[in-house]
Short mmCIF file of C-alpha atoms and ligand atoms in Angstrom, two decimals:
data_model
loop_
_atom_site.label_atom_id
_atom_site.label_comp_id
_atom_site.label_asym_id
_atom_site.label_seq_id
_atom_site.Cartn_x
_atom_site.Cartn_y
_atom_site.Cartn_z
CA UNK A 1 7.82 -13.96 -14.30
CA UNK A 2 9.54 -10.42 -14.84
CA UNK A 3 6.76 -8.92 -11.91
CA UNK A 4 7.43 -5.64 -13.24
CA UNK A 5 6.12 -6.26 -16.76
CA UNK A 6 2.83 -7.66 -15.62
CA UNK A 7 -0.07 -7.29 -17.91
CA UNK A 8 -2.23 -4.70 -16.41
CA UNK A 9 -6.03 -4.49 -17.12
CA UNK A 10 -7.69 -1.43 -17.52
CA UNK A 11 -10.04 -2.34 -15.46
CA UNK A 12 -7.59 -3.97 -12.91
CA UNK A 13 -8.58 -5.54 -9.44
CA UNK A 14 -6.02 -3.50 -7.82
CA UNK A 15 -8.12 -0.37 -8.54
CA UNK A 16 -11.37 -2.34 -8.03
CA UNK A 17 -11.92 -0.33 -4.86
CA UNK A 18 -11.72 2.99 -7.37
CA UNK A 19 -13.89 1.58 -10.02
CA UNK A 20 -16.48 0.34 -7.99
CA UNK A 21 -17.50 3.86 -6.43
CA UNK A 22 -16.34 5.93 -9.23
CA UNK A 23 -16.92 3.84 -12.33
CA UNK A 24 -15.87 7.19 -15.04
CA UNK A 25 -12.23 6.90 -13.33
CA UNK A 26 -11.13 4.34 -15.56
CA UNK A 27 -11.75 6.39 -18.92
CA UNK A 28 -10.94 9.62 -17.57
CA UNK A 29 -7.62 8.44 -16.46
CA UNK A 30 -6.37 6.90 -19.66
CA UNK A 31 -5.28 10.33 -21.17
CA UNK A 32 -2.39 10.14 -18.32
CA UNK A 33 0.50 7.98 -18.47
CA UNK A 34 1.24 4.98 -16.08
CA UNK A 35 3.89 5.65 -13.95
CA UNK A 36 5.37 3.58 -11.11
CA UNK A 37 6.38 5.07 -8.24
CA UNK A 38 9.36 3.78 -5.58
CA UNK A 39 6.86 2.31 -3.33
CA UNK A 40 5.71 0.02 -6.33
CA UNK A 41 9.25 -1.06 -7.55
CA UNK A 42 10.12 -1.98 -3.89
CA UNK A 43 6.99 -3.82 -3.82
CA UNK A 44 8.00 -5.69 -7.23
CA UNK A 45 11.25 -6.40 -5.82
CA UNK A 46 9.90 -8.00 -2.93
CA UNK A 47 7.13 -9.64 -5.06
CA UNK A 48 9.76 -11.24 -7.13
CA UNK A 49 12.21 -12.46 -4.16
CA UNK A 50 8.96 -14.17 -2.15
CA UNK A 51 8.32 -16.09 -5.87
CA UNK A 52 11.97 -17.61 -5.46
CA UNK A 53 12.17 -18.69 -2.10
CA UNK A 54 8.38 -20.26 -2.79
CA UNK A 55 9.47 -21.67 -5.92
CA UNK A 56 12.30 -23.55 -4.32
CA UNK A 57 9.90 -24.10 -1.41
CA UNK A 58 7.76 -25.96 -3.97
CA UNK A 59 10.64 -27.73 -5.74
CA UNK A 60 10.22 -26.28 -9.04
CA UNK A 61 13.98 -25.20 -8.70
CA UNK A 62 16.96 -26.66 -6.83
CA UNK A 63 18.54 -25.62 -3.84
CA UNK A 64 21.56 -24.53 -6.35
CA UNK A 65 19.53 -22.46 -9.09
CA UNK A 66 17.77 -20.27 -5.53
CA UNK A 67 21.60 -19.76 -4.59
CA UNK A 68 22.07 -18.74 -8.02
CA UNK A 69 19.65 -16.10 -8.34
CA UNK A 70 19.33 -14.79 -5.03
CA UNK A 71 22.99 -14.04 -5.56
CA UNK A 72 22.23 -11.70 -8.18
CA UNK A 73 19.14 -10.37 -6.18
CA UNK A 74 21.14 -9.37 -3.78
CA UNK A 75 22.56 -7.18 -5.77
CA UNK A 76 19.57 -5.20 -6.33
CA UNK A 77 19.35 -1.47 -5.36
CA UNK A 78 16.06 -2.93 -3.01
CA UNK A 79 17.67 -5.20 -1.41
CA UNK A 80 18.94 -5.72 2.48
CA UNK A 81 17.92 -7.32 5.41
CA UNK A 82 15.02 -5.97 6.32
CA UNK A 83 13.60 -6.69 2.96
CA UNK A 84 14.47 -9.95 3.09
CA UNK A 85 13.47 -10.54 6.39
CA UNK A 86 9.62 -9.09 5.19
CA UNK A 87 9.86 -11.42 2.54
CA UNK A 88 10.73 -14.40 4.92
CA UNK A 89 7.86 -13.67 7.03
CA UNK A 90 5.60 -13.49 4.19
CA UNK A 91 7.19 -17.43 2.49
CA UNK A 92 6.57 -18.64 5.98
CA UNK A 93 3.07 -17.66 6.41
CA UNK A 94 2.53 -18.81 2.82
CA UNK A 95 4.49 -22.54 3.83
CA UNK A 96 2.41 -22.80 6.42
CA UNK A 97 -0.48 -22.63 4.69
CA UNK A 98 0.72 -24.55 1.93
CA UNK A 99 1.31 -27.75 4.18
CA UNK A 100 -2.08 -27.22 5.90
CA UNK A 101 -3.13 -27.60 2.79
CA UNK A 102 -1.55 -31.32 2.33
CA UNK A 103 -2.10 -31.94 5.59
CA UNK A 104 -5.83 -31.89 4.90
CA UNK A 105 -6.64 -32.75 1.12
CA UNK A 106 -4.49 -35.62 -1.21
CA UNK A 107 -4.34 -33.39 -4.07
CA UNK A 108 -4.36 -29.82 -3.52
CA UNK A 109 -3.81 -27.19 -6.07
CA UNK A 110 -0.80 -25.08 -4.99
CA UNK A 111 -0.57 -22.05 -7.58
CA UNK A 112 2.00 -19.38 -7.33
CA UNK A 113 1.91 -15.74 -9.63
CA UNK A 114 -1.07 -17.62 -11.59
CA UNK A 115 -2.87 -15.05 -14.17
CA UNK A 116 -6.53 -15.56 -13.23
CA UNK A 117 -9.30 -14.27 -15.73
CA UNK A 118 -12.72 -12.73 -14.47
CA UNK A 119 -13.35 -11.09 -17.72
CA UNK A 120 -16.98 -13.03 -17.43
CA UNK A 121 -17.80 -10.09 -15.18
CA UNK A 122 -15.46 -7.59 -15.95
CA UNK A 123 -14.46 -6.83 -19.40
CA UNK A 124 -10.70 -7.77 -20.04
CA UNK A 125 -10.41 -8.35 -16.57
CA UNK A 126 -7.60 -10.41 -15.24
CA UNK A 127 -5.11 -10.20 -12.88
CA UNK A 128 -2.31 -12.45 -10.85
CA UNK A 129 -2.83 -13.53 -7.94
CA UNK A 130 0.35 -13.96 -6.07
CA UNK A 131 -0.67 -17.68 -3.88
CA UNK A 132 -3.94 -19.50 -5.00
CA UNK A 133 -4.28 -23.01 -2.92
CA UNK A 134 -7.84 -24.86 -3.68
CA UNK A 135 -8.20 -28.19 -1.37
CA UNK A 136 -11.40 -29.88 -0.22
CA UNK A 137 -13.90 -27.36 -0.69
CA UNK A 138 -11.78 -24.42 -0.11
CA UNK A 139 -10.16 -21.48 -2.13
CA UNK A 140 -7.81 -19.56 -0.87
CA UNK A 141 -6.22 -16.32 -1.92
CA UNK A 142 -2.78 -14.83 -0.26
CA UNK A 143 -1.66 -11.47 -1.62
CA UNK A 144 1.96 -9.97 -0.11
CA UNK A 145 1.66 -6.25 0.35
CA UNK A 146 5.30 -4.96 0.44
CA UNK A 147 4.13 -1.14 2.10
CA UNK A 148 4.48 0.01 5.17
CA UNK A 149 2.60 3.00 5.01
CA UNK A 150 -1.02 1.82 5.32
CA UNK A 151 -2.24 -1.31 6.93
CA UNK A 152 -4.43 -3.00 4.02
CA UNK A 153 -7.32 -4.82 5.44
CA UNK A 154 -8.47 -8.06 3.62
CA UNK A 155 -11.89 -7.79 4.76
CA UNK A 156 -14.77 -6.67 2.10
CA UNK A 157 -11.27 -6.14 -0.40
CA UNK A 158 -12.37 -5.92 -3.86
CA UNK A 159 -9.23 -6.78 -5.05
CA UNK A 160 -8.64 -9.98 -2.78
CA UNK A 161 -12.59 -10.93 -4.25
CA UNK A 162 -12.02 -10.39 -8.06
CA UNK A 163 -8.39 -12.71 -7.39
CA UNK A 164 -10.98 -15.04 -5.77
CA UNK A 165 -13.58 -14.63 -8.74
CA UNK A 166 -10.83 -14.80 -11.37
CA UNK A 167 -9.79 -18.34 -9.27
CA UNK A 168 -12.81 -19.87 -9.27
CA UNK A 169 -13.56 -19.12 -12.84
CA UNK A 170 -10.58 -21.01 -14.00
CA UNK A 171 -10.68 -23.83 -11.98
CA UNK A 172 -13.92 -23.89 -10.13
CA UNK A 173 -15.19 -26.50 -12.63
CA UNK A 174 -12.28 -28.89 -11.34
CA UNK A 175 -13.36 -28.69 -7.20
CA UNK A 176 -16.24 -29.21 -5.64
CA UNK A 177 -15.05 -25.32 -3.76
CA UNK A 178 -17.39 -24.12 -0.74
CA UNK A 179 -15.81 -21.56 1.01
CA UNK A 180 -13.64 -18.87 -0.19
CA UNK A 181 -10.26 -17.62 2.24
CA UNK A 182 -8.71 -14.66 1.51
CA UNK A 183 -5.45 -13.25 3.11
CA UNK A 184 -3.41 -10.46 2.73
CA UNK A 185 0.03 -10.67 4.65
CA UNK A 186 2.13 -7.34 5.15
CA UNK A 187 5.06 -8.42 6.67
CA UNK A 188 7.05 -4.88 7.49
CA UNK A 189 3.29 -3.89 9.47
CA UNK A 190 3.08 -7.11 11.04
CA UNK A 191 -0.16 -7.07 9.80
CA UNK A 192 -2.14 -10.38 8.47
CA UNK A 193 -5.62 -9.90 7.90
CA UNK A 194 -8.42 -12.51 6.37
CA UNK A 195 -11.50 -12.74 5.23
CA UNK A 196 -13.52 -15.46 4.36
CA UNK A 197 -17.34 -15.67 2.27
CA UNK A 198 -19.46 -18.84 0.61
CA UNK A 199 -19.49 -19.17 -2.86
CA UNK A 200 -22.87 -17.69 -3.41
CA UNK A 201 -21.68 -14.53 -1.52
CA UNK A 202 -19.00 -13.89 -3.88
CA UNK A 203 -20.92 -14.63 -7.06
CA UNK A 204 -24.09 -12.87 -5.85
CA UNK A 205 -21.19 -9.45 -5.29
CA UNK A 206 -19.97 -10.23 -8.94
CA UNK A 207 -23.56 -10.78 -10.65
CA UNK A 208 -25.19 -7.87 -8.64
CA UNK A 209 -22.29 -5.02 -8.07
CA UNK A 210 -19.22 -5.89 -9.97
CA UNK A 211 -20.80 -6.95 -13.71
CA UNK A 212 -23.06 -3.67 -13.46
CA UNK A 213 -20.14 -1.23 -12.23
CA UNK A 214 -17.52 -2.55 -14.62
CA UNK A 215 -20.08 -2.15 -17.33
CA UNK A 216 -19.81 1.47 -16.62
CA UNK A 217 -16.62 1.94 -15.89
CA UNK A 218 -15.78 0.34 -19.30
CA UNK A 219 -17.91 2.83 -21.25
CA UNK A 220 -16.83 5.59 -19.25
CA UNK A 221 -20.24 6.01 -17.70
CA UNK A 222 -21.60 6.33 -14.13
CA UNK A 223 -21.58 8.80 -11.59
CA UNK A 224 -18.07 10.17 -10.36
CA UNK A 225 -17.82 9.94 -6.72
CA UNK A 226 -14.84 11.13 -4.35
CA UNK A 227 -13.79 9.30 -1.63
CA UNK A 228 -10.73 7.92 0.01
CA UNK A 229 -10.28 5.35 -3.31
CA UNK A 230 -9.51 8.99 -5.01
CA UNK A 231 -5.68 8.88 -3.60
CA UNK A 232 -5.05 6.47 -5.93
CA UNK A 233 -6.64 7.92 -8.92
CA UNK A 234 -4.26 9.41 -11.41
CA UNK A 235 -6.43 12.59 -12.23
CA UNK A 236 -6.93 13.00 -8.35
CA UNK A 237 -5.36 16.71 -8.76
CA UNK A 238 -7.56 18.20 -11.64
CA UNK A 239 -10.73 16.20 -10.98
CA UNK A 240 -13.43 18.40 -10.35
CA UNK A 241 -15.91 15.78 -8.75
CA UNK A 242 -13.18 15.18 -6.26
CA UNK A 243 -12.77 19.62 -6.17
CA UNK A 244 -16.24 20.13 -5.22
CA UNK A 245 -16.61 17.50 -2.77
CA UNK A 246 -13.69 19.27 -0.87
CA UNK A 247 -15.02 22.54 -1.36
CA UNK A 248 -18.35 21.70 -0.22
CA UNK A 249 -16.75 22.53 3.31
CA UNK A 250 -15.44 26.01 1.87
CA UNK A 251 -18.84 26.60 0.76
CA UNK A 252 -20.60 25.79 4.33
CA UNK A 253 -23.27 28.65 5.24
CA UNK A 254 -20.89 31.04 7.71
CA UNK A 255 -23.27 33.30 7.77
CA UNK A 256 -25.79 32.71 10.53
CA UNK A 257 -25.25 32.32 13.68
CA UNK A 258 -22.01 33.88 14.29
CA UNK A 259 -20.51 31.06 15.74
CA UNK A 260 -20.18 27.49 14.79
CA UNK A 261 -22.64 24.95 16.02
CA UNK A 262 -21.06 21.97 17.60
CA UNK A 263 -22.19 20.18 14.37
CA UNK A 264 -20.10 22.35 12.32
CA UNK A 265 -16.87 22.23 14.11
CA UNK A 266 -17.16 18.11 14.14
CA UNK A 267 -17.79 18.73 10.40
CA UNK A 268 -14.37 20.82 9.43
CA UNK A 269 -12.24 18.02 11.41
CA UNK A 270 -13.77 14.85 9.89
CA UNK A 271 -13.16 16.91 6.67
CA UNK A 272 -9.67 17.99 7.40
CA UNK A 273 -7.39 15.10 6.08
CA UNK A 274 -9.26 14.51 2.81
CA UNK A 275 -9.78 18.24 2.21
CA UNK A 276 -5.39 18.68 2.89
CA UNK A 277 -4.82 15.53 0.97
CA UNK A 278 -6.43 17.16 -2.41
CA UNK A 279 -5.19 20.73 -1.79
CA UNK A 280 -1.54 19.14 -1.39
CA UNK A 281 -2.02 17.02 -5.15
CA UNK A 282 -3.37 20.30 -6.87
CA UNK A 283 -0.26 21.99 -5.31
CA UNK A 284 2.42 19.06 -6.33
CA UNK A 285 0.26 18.58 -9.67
CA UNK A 286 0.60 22.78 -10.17
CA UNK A 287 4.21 22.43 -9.16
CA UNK A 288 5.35 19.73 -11.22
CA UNK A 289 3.17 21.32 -14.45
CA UNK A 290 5.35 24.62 -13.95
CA UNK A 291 8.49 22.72 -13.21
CA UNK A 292 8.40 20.43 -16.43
CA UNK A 293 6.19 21.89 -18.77
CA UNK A 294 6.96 25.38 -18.44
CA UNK A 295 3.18 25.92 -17.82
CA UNK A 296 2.39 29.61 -16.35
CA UNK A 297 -0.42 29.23 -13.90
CA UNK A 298 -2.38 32.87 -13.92
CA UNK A 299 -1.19 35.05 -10.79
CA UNK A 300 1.39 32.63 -9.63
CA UNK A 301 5.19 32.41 -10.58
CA UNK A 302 8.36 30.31 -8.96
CA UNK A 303 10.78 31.71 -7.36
CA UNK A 304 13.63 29.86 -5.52
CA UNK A 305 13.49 29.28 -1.46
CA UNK A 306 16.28 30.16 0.77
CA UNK A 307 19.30 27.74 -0.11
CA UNK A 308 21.12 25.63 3.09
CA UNK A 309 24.90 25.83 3.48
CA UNK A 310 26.72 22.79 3.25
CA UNK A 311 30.64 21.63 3.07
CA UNK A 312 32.12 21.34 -0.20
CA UNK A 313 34.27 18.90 0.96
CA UNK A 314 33.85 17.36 4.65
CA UNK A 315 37.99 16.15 4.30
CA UNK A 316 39.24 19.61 3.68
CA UNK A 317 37.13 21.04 7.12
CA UNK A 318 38.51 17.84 9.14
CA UNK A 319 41.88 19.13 7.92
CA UNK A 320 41.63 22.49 8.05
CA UNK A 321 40.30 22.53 11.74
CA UNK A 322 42.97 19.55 13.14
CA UNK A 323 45.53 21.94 11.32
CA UNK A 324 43.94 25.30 13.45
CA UNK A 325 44.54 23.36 16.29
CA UNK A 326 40.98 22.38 17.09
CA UNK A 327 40.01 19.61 19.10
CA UNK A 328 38.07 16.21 17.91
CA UNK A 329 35.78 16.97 20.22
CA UNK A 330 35.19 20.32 18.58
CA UNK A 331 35.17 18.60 15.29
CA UNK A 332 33.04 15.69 15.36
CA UNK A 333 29.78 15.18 17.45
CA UNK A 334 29.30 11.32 18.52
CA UNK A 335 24.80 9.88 18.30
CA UNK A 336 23.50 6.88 18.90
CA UNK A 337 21.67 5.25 15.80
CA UNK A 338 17.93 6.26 16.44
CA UNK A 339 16.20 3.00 17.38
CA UNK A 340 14.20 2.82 13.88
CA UNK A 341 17.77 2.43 12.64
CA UNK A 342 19.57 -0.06 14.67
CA UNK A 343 15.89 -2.19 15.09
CA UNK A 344 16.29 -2.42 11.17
CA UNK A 345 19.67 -3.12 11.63
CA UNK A 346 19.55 -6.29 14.51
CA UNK A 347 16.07 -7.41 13.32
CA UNK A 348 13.15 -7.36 15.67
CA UNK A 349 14.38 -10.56 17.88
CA UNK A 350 17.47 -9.50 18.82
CA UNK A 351 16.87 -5.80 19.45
CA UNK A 352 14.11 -6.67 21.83
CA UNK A 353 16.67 -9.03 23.51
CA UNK A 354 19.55 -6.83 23.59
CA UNK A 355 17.76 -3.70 24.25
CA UNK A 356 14.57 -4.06 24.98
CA UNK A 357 14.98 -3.00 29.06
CA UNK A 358 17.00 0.00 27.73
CA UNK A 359 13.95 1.31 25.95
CA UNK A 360 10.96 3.67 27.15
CA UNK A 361 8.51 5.10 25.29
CA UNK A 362 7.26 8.47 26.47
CA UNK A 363 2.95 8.87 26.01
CA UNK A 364 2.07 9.79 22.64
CA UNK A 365 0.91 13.17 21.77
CA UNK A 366 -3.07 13.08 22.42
CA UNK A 367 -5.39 13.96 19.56
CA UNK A 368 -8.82 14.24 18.47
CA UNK A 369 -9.99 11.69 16.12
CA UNK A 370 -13.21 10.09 14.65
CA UNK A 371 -14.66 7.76 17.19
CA UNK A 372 -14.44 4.90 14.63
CA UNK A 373 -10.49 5.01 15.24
CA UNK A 374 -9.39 1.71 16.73
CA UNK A 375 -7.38 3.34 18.81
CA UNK A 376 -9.01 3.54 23.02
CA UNK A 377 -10.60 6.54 24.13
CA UNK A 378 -8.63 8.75 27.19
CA UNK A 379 -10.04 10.90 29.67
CA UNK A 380 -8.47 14.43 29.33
CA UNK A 381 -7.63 16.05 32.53
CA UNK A 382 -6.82 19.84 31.86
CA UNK A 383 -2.98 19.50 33.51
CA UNK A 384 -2.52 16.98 31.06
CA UNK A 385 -1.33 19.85 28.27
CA UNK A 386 1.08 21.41 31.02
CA UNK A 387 2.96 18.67 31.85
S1 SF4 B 1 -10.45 11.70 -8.36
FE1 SF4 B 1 -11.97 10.49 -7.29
S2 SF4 B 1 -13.92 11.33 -7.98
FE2 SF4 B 1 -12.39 12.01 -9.44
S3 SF4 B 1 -12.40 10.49 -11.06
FE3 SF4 B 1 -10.82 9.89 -9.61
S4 SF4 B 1 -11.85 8.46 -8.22
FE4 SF4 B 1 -13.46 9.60 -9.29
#
């Protein structure tokens, strides 16, 4: 399957998360186009390379037709090595799993990119799920996240659920399924997360949230509600349920006392990321309206930034400077690769052997976050900031 040409659903279980606490996204977005950023074509690419090696894995093609292809995958402007190492990490996991599955049941249903349908909770609803194994009385889920940006959790994931749903709805009638695994492997994170829930659980979540939230959503209806699923939305910029949540904070009563309870201060930081978040999309939203549409925002006008100078041509300095009589050492500065660079470049294994005694890591910055962060707590000391 072409992974970038995948059917989407308007009411798709990768935006479950959205469309579940803010059901009138899914109309209100339609009158903007779909558009896929970087991120998502990597994310394809990788997608696509994992279904090769897995489709040799599971004999479906020889040894000769995976040479074949990934010949011509390599060519791809996503590929090198530490995509393909991601994507080995992510086949392995996925092997593993596969021959536990033998291992324990004589028949087992080994599925890769299979459409699954859950339209009998959610209209049109469908989706692929990337691995679907069901074997003895289990049904398990894998999904391959490609980013690197956020670690996805596959706990309580709408999205890992309604692949789970859309699985047992298609074959559930076949297996006498129980329990319900899902996993969600992001290889360039190291992160592999799982969650697991009975049968009942998950129908009782489709019968009793889902069905009644996708109802909604699919009539436009329900109450809009911002929230972190609102980076994802595509009218996150002009919405203005997501506005006034943010400028609740703007609108907090300054008036009385003249300085800020304790309780108000914690309130501006725990607000602080989402509230930057939305004012940064209304200004790249703004931006890119007056940038490509011509549009003329009242009061505000752009104007070009200082420039940078640069060589015109980095052969005619070298020359020009040798012929002045300059030295090399004048001319060219030598660096060390920075050690994001040269771990990407050796792989993980043989960095840490090679180098690992050469590297230190100096204490991170210290910061004050929510107490839910994962992260320990420290113990200030006041000289800390002056050393
Ligand atoms: S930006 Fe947030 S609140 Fe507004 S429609 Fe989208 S999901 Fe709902």
């Amino acid at each position: 399957m072409n992974h970038s040409e995948r059917a989407h659903a308007s009411l798709s279980a990768s935006g479950a998360s959205r469309w579940l606490a803010c059901p009138p996204s899914v109309r209100l977005s339609e009158q903007y186009e779909e558009t896929t950023s970087v991120f998502a074509k990597e994310g394809t690419f990788m997608h696509e390379l994992s279904e090769l090696y897995l489709s040799h894995e599971l004999k479906h093609i020889t040894k000769a037709q995976l040479n074949k292809k990934l010949k011509q995958m390599k060519q791809n402007e996503f590929y090198n090595t530490e995509i393909e190492r991601a994507v080995k990490t992510y086949v392995d996991v996925v092997t593993e799993k596969m021959n536990e599955a033998r291992a324990s049941s004589k028949d087992p249903l080994i599925l890769i990119e299979e459409r699954v349908d859950f339209s009998p909770y959610v209209p049109d609803g469908f989706g692929t799920g990337d691995v679907i194994l069901i074997y003895g009385d289990r049904l398990e889920v894998i999904d391959l996240k490609g980013g690197k940006g956020v670690k996805v959790s596959a706990v309580e994931n709408p999205q890992m659920q309604l692949y789970a749903l859309g699985a047992l709805n298609n074959f559930g009638v076949l297996y006498d399924t129980q329990k319900i695994l899902m996993t969600i492997v992001q290889p360039r994170l190291d992160n592999i997360s799982t969650d697991e829930m009975q049968v009942e659980e998950l129908l009782e979540w489709a019968e009793n949230e889902v069905k009644p939230k996708a109802e909604l959503a699919f009539k436009g209806e329900g109450d809009f509600m911002a929230g972190e699923h609102c980076r994802f939305c595509k009218v996150k910029a002009t919405c203005r349920a997501r506005a006034e949540e943010n400028l609740k904070l703007a609108c907090m009563d300054f008036q009385k006392p003249p300085l800020l309870t304790d309780d108000e201060v914690v309130e501006v930081l725990t607000s602080i990321d989402q509230l930057l978040n939305w004012a940064k999309d209304v200004q790249e939203y703004a931006f890119a309206m007056a940038m490509n549409e011509n549009k003329q925002w009242p009061g505000m006008k752009l104007v070009e930034g200082r420039g940078s100078r640069k060589y015109s041509d980095e052969n005619a300095v070298v020359e020009a400077l040798t012929a002045a009589g300059y030295d090399r050492d004048v001319i060219y500065k030598k660096s060390l690769n920075t050690i994001t660079t040269l771990e990407k470049e050796l792989g993980k294994k043989a960095f840490q052997e090679l180098l690992g005694s050469l590297i230190t890591k100096a204490p991170g910055k210290i910061k004050l976050v929510p107490e839910e962060d994962k992260r320990p707590e420290i113990k200030a000391s006041p000289e800390a900031d002056f050393q």
